[in-house]
Amino acid sequence: MLKYLLYVLYFLIGISLGVWLFPELVQVLPVAVPAIVGNVLVYGVLGGFLFLGLFLWTVPKFESLIRRGEGLIMNRNLSEIVFATLGMIIGLLIAVLISLLINTMDIPIFGDIIPFVLAVVLGYLGFQIGLKKFSEVLDLFPKAGASKDAGEAARGQKKFLDTSAIIDGRIVDVLKTGFVEGELIIPQFVLDELQLIADATDPIKRDKGKRGLDMLNALQELSRSVNIMPVAYEKLDVDHQLIELAKEENGAVVTTDYNLNKICQLHQIKVLNVNELSDAIKMVVIQGDTFDLLVSKAGKEEKQGVGYLEDGTMVVVENGRKLINQTIKVEVTSVLQTNSGRIIFSKKVS
């Protein structure tokens, strides 16, 4: 599309040059030009095709230059573009005022060249200042809504809950801590999927669905910022609809689903994965640390005992089989990271 627009632009420039130059050239020709040829329409068309033919090779270069400029602009947010444009306009206005002052001096050549130079320099400076200093300019103005309640003034990004995150239930505990800000939204199609799971004939699925509905009730009791969004849909395709809704609302997705997590990342949607949060706040244990542990069962290997930390991390105790159902002090000998999580190996402290 851009290439064809450049063709049209070149042709229009050629028409303008033809209408302007050809009448002058015709006057110096030694022969008379017929009236059917020597008119504005012919001059314009001839000039357009001539200019297009001579400079057609420059179109790809200008197209590439424009696309680079477009890329630079698109990488900026709207406020930066607006302030950069305002800065350029102010720079050009200052250049006009200075040019009017210079024109009153009536200095030959100087009065023609300096206004052009001022327009270029001040316009460029205004653009750069507006682009790079816009945040400082914004700081000069009072914050909008500063008199409102802080909870309303900074509500944060909308967060859309996936079915897996609701059934998982840990989001309830996270919400209790107050670390989650903004509105938590359960789209109608997520609620409908929970209802379908709760009505399933499979007892395992039915239990999961009922747990999800219980967790949803707990979320609504905890906070007024947990809301159900009515969304019209034709087919119950939860993951796809959740992604489209998050895009449309510029929101984040709360989930424990690994595949949905990856798809959201491909679509550049912010993901709050409860599993990743759980991994991030696990107790840091290194070799040589000591702590109290309840040995709850026997291990796979002979004489091994097994216990668990509060976050569910398995701790293997050397020669701990005889210590089952006892709370002992253990020392970490090594930590093994596996695909399913960490395994801590330890021994009893004498």
CSV table of C-alpha atoms in Angstrom, one decimal:
chain,number,residue,atom,x,y,z
A,1,MET,CA,0.0,0.0,0.0
A,2,LEU,CA,2.8,2.4,0.9
A,3,LYS,CA,4.6,1.8,-2.3
A,4,TYR,CA,1.5,2.7,-4.4
A,5,LEU,CA,1.0,5.9,-2.3
A,6,LEU,CA,4.6,6.8,-3.2
A,7,TYR,CA,3.9,6.2,-6.9
A,8,VAL,CA,0.9,8.6,-6.6
A,9,LEU,CA,3.0,11.2,-4.8
A,10,TYR,CA,5.8,11.0,-7.4
A,11,PHE,CA,3.2,11.4,-10.2
A,12,LEU,CA,1.7,14.5,-8.5
A,13,ILE,CA,5.1,16.1,-8.0
A,14,GLY,CA,5.8,15.4,-11.7
A,15,ILE,CA,2.5,17.0,-12.7
A,16,SER,CA,3.3,20.1,-10.6
A,17,LEU,CA,6.8,20.4,-12.2
A,18,GLY,CA,5.4,19.8,-15.7
A,19,VAL,CA,2.8,22.5,-15.3
A,20,TRP,CA,5.5,24.9,-14.0
A,21,LEU,CA,8.5,24.1,-16.3
A,22,PHE,CA,7.1,23.0,-19.7
A,23,PRO,CA,5.5,26.4,-20.6
A,24,GLU,CA,8.9,28.1,-20.0
A,25,LEU,CA,10.6,25.5,-22.2
A,26,VAL,CA,8.1,25.8,-25.0
A,27,GLN,CA,8.7,29.5,-25.2
A,28,VAL,CA,12.4,29.0,-26.0
A,29,LEU,CA,11.8,26.3,-28.7
A,30,PRO,CA,12.5,27.5,-32.3
A,31,VAL,CA,9.2,26.0,-33.5
A,32,ALA,CA,5.6,26.6,-32.5
A,33,VAL,CA,3.9,23.9,-30.5
A,34,PRO,CA,0.3,22.9,-31.6
A,35,ALA,CA,-2.4,24.0,-29.3
A,36,ILE,CA,-3.6,20.4,-28.8
A,37,VAL,CA,-0.2,19.6,-27.3
A,38,GLY,CA,0.7,22.9,-25.7
A,39,ASN,CA,-1.8,23.0,-22.8
A,40,VAL,CA,-1.7,22.5,-19.1
A,41,LEU,CA,-3.3,19.0,-19.2
A,42,VAL,CA,-0.7,17.6,-21.5
A,43,TYR,CA,2.2,19.4,-19.6
A,44,GLY,CA,1.0,17.9,-16.3
A,45,VAL,CA,0.6,14.3,-17.6
A,46,LEU,CA,3.9,14.4,-19.4
A,47,GLY,CA,5.7,15.8,-16.4
A,48,GLY,CA,4.1,13.2,-14.1
A,49,PHE,CA,5.2,10.2,-16.3
A,50,LEU,CA,8.6,11.8,-16.9
A,51,PHE,CA,9.3,12.4,-13.2
A,52,LEU,CA,8.0,8.9,-12.3
A,53,GLY,CA,10.2,7.3,-14.9
A,54,LEU,CA,13.4,9.2,-13.9
A,55,PHE,CA,13.1,8.7,-10.1
A,56,LEU,CA,11.3,5.3,-9.9
A,57,TRP,CA,14.5,3.7,-8.6
A,58,THR,CA,14.3,5.9,-5.4
A,59,VAL,CA,10.8,4.5,-4.3
A,60,PRO,CA,12.2,1.4,-2.5
A,61,LYS,CA,14.7,3.6,-0.6
A,62,PHE,CA,12.0,6.1,0.5
A,63,GLU,CA,9.7,3.2,1.4
A,64,SER,CA,12.4,1.6,3.6
A,65,LEU,CA,13.1,5.0,5.2
A,66,ILE,CA,9.4,5.6,6.0
A,67,ARG,CA,8.9,2.1,7.4
A,68,ARG,CA,11.9,2.7,9.8
A,69,GLY,CA,10.4,5.9,10.9
A,70,GLU,CA,7.0,4.2,11.4
A,71,GLY,CA,8.7,1.5,13.5
A,72,LEU,CA,10.3,4.2,15.7
A,73,ILE,CA,7.0,5.9,16.2
A,74,MET,CA,5.0,2.7,16.9
A,75,ASN,CA,7.5,1.8,19.6
A,76,ARG,CA,6.6,5.0,21.5
A,77,ASN,CA,3.5,5.3,23.6
A,78,LEU,CA,0.8,7.8,22.8
A,79,SER,CA,1.7,10.4,25.4
A,80,GLU,CA,5.3,10.5,24.0
A,81,ILE,CA,4.0,11.1,20.5
A,82,VAL,CA,1.6,13.8,21.6
A,83,PHE,CA,4.2,15.7,23.6
A,84,ALA,CA,6.8,15.3,20.8
A,85,THR,CA,4.3,16.8,18.3
A,86,LEU,CA,3.4,19.7,20.7
A,87,GLY,CA,7.1,20.3,21.2
A,88,MET,CA,7.7,20.5,17.5
A,89,ILE,CA,4.7,22.9,17.0
A,90,ILE,CA,6.0,25.2,19.8
A,91,GLY,CA,9.5,25.1,18.2
A,92,LEU,CA,8.0,26.1,14.8
A,93,LEU,CA,6.0,28.9,16.3
A,94,ILE,CA,9.1,30.3,18.0
A,95,ALA,CA,10.9,30.1,14.6
A,96,VAL,CA,8.1,32.0,13.0
A,97,LEU,CA,8.2,34.8,15.6
A,98,ILE,CA,12.0,35.2,15.2
A,99,SER,CA,11.6,35.1,11.4
A,100,LEU,CA,9.1,38.0,11.6
A,101,LEU,CA,11.6,40.0,13.6
A,102,ILE,CA,14.4,39.2,11.1
A,103,ASN,CA,12.2,40.2,8.2
A,104,THR,CA,11.8,43.7,9.6
A,105,MET,CA,15.6,44.2,9.3
A,106,ASP,CA,15.3,43.8,5.5
A,107,ILE,CA,18.8,42.1,5.1
A,108,PRO,CA,19.3,40.5,1.7
A,109,ILE,CA,19.7,36.7,1.6
A,110,PHE,CA,20.0,36.7,5.4
A,111,GLY,CA,16.2,37.2,5.7
A,112,ASP,CA,15.5,34.2,3.3
A,113,ILE,CA,18.0,31.7,4.7
A,114,ILE,CA,17.8,32.2,8.5
A,115,PRO,CA,14.0,31.5,8.8
A,116,PHE,CA,14.4,28.2,7.1
A,117,VAL,CA,17.3,27.2,9.3
A,118,LEU,CA,15.4,28.3,12.4
A,119,ALA,CA,12.4,26.3,11.4
A,120,VAL,CA,14.5,23.1,11.0
A,121,VAL,CA,16.6,23.6,14.1
A,122,LEU,CA,13.8,24.7,16.5
A,123,GLY,CA,11.3,22.2,15.2
A,124,TYR,CA,13.8,19.4,15.7
A,125,LEU,CA,14.7,20.6,19.2
A,126,GLY,CA,11.1,21.0,20.2
A,127,PHE,CA,10.4,17.4,19.0
A,128,GLN,CA,13.3,16.0,20.9
A,129,ILE,CA,12.5,17.9,24.1
A,130,GLY,CA,8.8,16.8,23.9
A,131,LEU,CA,9.8,13.2,23.3
A,132,LYS,CA,12.5,12.8,26.0
A,133,LYS,CA,11.2,15.2,28.7
A,134,PHE,CA,7.5,14.5,28.6
A,135,SER,CA,7.6,12.7,32.0
A,136,GLU,CA,9.1,15.7,33.6
A,137,VAL,CA,6.4,17.9,32.0
A,138,LEU,CA,3.7,15.6,33.4
A,139,ASP,CA,5.2,16.0,36.9
A,140,LEU,CA,4.4,19.8,36.7
A,141,PHE,CA,0.7,19.1,36.7
A,142,PRO,CA,-1.3,17.8,39.7
A,143,LYS,CA,-2.1,14.2,39.6
A,144,ALA,CA,-5.6,13.4,38.3
A,145,GLY,CA,-7.9,12.1,41.0
A,146,ALA,CA,-5.4,12.8,43.8
A,147,SER,CA,-8.2,13.7,46.1
A,148,LYS,CA,-9.9,10.3,45.7
A,149,ASP,CA,-9.5,7.3,47.9
A,150,ALA,CA,-6.1,5.7,47.2
A,151,GLY,CA,-7.7,2.3,46.6
A,152,GLU,CA,-9.8,3.9,43.9
A,153,ALA,CA,-7.1,6.1,42.4
A,154,ALA,CA,-4.7,3.2,41.8
A,155,ARG,CA,-6.9,0.1,41.1
A,156,GLY,CA,-4.2,-1.7,39.2
A,157,GLN,CA,-4.5,-3.9,36.1
A,158,LYS,CA,-7.6,-6.1,35.7
A,159,LYS,CA,-6.9,-9.8,36.4
A,160,PHE,CA,-8.9,-12.5,34.7
A,161,LEU,CA,-9.1,-15.8,36.6
A,162,ASP,CA,-8.8,-19.1,34.8
A,163,THR,CA,-10.8,-22.2,35.8
A,164,SER,CA,-7.6,-23.9,37.0
A,165,ALA,CA,-6.6,-21.1,39.3
A,166,ILE,CA,-10.0,-21.1,40.9
A,167,ILE,CA,-10.1,-24.9,41.5
A,168,ASP,CA,-6.5,-24.8,42.8
A,169,GLY,CA,-7.7,-22.5,45.6
A,170,ARG,CA,-4.3,-20.9,46.5
A,171,ILE,CA,-5.4,-17.6,45.0
A,172,VAL,CA,-7.8,-17.3,48.1
A,173,ASP,CA,-4.8,-17.3,50.4
A,174,VAL,CA,-2.9,-14.9,48.2
A,175,LEU,CA,-5.8,-12.5,48.2
A,176,LYS,CA,-5.9,-12.7,52.0
A,177,THR,CA,-2.4,-11.4,52.2
A,178,GLY,CA,-3.2,-8.3,50.3
A,179,PHE,CA,-0.5,-8.7,47.7
A,180,VAL,CA,-3.0,-8.8,44.8
A,181,GLU,CA,-4.1,-5.4,43.7
A,182,GLY,CA,-6.8,-4.4,41.2
A,183,GLU,CA,-10.0,-6.1,40.1
A,184,LEU,CA,-10.2,-9.9,40.0
A,185,ILE,CA,-12.7,-10.8,37.2
A,186,ILE,CA,-14.3,-14.2,36.6
A,187,PRO,CA,-15.7,-14.1,33.0
A,188,GLN,CA,-19.1,-15.8,32.5
A,189,PHE,CA,-17.6,-18.6,30.3
A,190,VAL,CA,-15.3,-19.5,33.2
A,191,LEU,CA,-18.2,-19.7,35.6
A,192,ASP,CA,-20.1,-21.8,33.1
A,193,GLU,CA,-17.2,-24.2,32.7
A,194,LEU,CA,-17.0,-24.6,36.5
A,195,GLN,CA,-20.7,-25.4,36.5
A,196,LEU,CA,-20.3,-28.0,33.8
A,197,ILE,CA,-17.4,-29.6,35.8
A,198,ALA,CA,-19.5,-29.6,39.0
A,199,ASP,CA,-22.4,-31.4,37.2
A,200,ALA,CA,-20.1,-34.0,35.6
A,201,THR,CA,-20.8,-37.7,36.1
A,202,ASP,CA,-17.2,-38.4,36.9
A,203,PRO,CA,-16.9,-38.1,40.7
A,204,ILE,CA,-13.4,-36.7,40.5
A,205,LYS,CA,-14.4,-34.0,38.1
A,206,ARG,CA,-17.5,-33.3,40.1
A,207,ASP,CA,-15.5,-32.8,43.3
A,208,LYS,CA,-13.2,-30.4,41.4
A,209,GLY,CA,-16.1,-28.4,40.1
A,210,LYS,CA,-17.7,-28.1,43.5
A,211,ARG,CA,-14.3,-27.1,45.1
A,212,GLY,CA,-14.0,-24.4,42.4
A,213,LEU,CA,-17.5,-23.0,43.2
A,214,ASP,CA,-16.6,-23.0,46.9
A,215,MET,CA,-13.4,-21.2,46.2
A,216,LEU,CA,-15.3,-18.6,44.1
A,217,ASN,CA,-17.7,-18.0,46.9
A,218,ALA,CA,-14.7,-17.6,49.3
A,219,LEU,CA,-13.1,-15.0,46.9
A,220,GLN,CA,-16.3,-12.9,46.7
A,221,GLU,CA,-16.6,-13.0,50.5
A,222,LEU,CA,-13.0,-11.8,50.9
A,223,SER,CA,-13.1,-8.8,48.6
A,224,ARG,CA,-15.5,-6.5,46.8
A,225,SER,CA,-13.1,-6.3,43.9
A,226,VAL,CA,-13.9,-9.9,42.8
A,227,ASN,CA,-16.6,-9.6,40.1
A,228,ILE,CA,-18.3,-11.8,37.5
A,229,MET,CA,-18.2,-10.3,34.0
A,230,PRO,CA,-21.1,-11.2,31.8
A,231,VAL,CA,-19.6,-12.1,28.4
A,232,ALA,CA,-21.7,-13.3,25.4
A,233,TYR,CA,-20.2,-16.3,23.6
A,234,GLU,CA,-21.3,-19.0,21.1
A,235,LYS,CA,-19.0,-21.8,21.9
A,236,LEU,CA,-17.4,-22.7,25.3
A,237,ASP,CA,-13.7,-22.3,24.3
A,238,VAL,CA,-12.4,-21.0,27.6
A,239,ASP,CA,-8.7,-20.6,26.9
A,240,HIS,CA,-9.2,-18.8,23.5
A,241,GLN,CA,-11.9,-16.5,24.9
A,242,LEU,CA,-9.8,-15.7,28.0
A,243,ILE,CA,-6.9,-14.6,25.8
A,244,GLU,CA,-9.1,-12.5,23.6
A,245,LEU,CA,-10.8,-10.8,26.6
A,246,ALA,CA,-7.4,-10.1,28.2
A,247,LYS,CA,-6.2,-8.5,25.0
A,248,GLU,CA,-9.3,-6.4,24.7
A,249,GLU,CA,-9.2,-5.2,28.3
A,250,ASN,CA,-5.4,-5.0,28.5
A,251,GLY,CA,-5.5,-7.2,31.5
A,252,ALA,CA,-3.6,-10.1,33.0
A,253,VAL,CA,-4.5,-13.8,33.3
A,254,VAL,CA,-4.3,-15.7,36.6
A,255,THR,CA,-3.8,-19.4,36.0
A,256,THR,CA,-2.0,-22.6,37.0
A,257,ASP,CA,-2.3,-24.1,33.5
A,258,TYR,CA,1.2,-24.5,32.0
A,259,ASN,CA,-0.1,-24.5,28.4
A,260,LEU,CA,-2.3,-21.5,28.8
A,261,ASN,CA,0.7,-19.7,30.4
A,262,LYS,CA,2.8,-20.3,27.3
A,263,ILE,CA,0.1,-19.2,24.9
A,264,CYS,CA,-0.4,-16.0,26.8
A,265,GLN,CA,3.3,-15.3,26.7
A,266,LEU,CA,3.2,-15.8,22.9
A,267,HIS,CA,0.3,-13.2,22.7
A,268,GLN,CA,2.4,-10.9,25.0
A,269,ILE,CA,-0.3,-11.1,27.8
A,270,LYS,CA,0.9,-10.7,31.4
A,271,VAL,CA,0.5,-14.0,33.3
A,272,LEU,CA,0.2,-14.4,37.0
A,273,ASN,CA,1.0,-18.1,37.5
A,274,VAL,CA,0.2,-19.3,41.0
A,275,ASN,CA,2.6,-22.2,40.7
A,276,GLU,CA,5.5,-19.8,39.9
A,277,LEU,CA,4.5,-17.7,42.9
A,278,SER,CA,4.6,-20.8,45.1
A,279,ASP,CA,8.0,-21.7,43.8
A,280,ALA,CA,9.3,-18.1,44.3
A,281,ILE,CA,8.4,-18.0,48.0
A,282,LYS,CA,9.6,-21.5,49.0
A,283,MET,CA,11.9,-21.6,51.9
A,284,VAL,CA,15.5,-21.4,50.7
A,285,VAL,CA,17.5,-24.4,52.0
A,286,ILE,CA,21.2,-24.9,51.4
A,287,GLN,CA,23.7,-27.5,52.4
A,288,GLY,CA,24.6,-27.2,56.2
A,289,ASP,CA,21.2,-25.7,57.2
A,290,THR,CA,19.5,-27.3,60.2
A,291,PHE,CA,15.7,-27.4,61.1
A,292,ASP,CA,13.2,-29.5,62.9
A,293,LEU,CA,11.4,-32.1,60.9
A,294,LEU,CA,8.6,-34.6,61.5
A,295,VAL,CA,9.5,-37.9,59.9
A,296,SER,CA,6.2,-39.1,58.6
A,297,LYS,CA,6.9,-42.3,56.5
A,298,ALA,CA,9.6,-44.7,55.2
A,299,GLY,CA,11.6,-43.8,52.1
A,300,LYS,CA,12.1,-45.8,49.0
A,301,GLU,CA,15.7,-46.9,49.9
A,302,GLU,CA,16.5,-49.1,52.9
A,303,LYS,CA,16.7,-47.2,56.3
A,304,GLN,CA,15.5,-43.9,54.7
A,305,GLY,CA,12.8,-41.8,56.4
A,306,VAL,CA,10.8,-39.1,54.7
A,307,GLY,CA,9.3,-35.8,56.0
A,308,TYR,CA,7.9,-32.7,54.4
A,309,LEU,CA,8.4,-28.9,54.8
A,310,GLU,CA,5.4,-26.6,55.2
A,311,ASP,CA,5.5,-25.8,51.5
A,312,GLY,CA,5.4,-29.5,50.6
A,313,THR,CA,9.0,-30.1,49.8
A,314,MET,CA,10.1,-33.6,50.4
A,315,VAL,CA,13.0,-34.2,52.9
A,316,VAL,CA,14.8,-37.6,52.8
A,317,VAL,CA,16.4,-38.5,56.1
A,318,GLU,CA,19.4,-40.9,56.2
A,319,ASN,CA,18.8,-43.7,58.6
A,320,GLY,CA,15.4,-42.2,59.4
A,321,ARG,CA,13.2,-45.2,59.0
A,322,LYS,CA,13.4,-46.0,62.8
A,323,LEU,CA,12.4,-42.4,63.6
A,324,ILE,CA,9.0,-42.4,61.9
A,325,ASN,CA,6.4,-40.2,63.8
A,326,GLN,CA,9.2,-38.4,65.7
A,327,THR,CA,10.2,-34.7,65.3
A,328,ILE,CA,14.0,-34.5,65.1
A,329,LYS,CA,16.6,-31.9,64.2
A,330,VAL,CA,18.2,-32.6,60.8
A,331,GLU,CA,21.1,-31.1,58.8
A,332,VAL,CA,20.9,-30.7,55.0
A,333,THR,CA,23.5,-32.7,53.2
A,334,SER,CA,22.4,-31.9,49.6
A,335,VAL,CA,19.5,-30.5,47.5
A,336,LEU,CA,18.3,-32.1,44.3
A,337,GLN,CA,16.3,-30.1,41.8
A,338,THR,CA,14.0,-32.3,39.6
A,339,ASN,CA,11.2,-31.6,37.1
A,340,SER,CA,8.6,-32.2,39.8
A,341,GLY,CA,10.3,-30.0,42.4
A,342,ARG,CA,13.1,-30.1,45.0
A,343,ILE,CA,14.2,-33.0,47.1
A,344,ILE,CA,16.3,-32.3,50.2
A,345,PHE,CA,18.6,-35.0,51.6
A,346,SER,CA,19.5,-34.7,55.2
A,347,LYS,CA,20.8,-36.5,58.3
A,348,LYS,CA,19.9,-36.4,61.9
A,349,VAL,CA,21.9,-34.0,64.1
A,350,SER,CA,23.4,-35.8,67.0
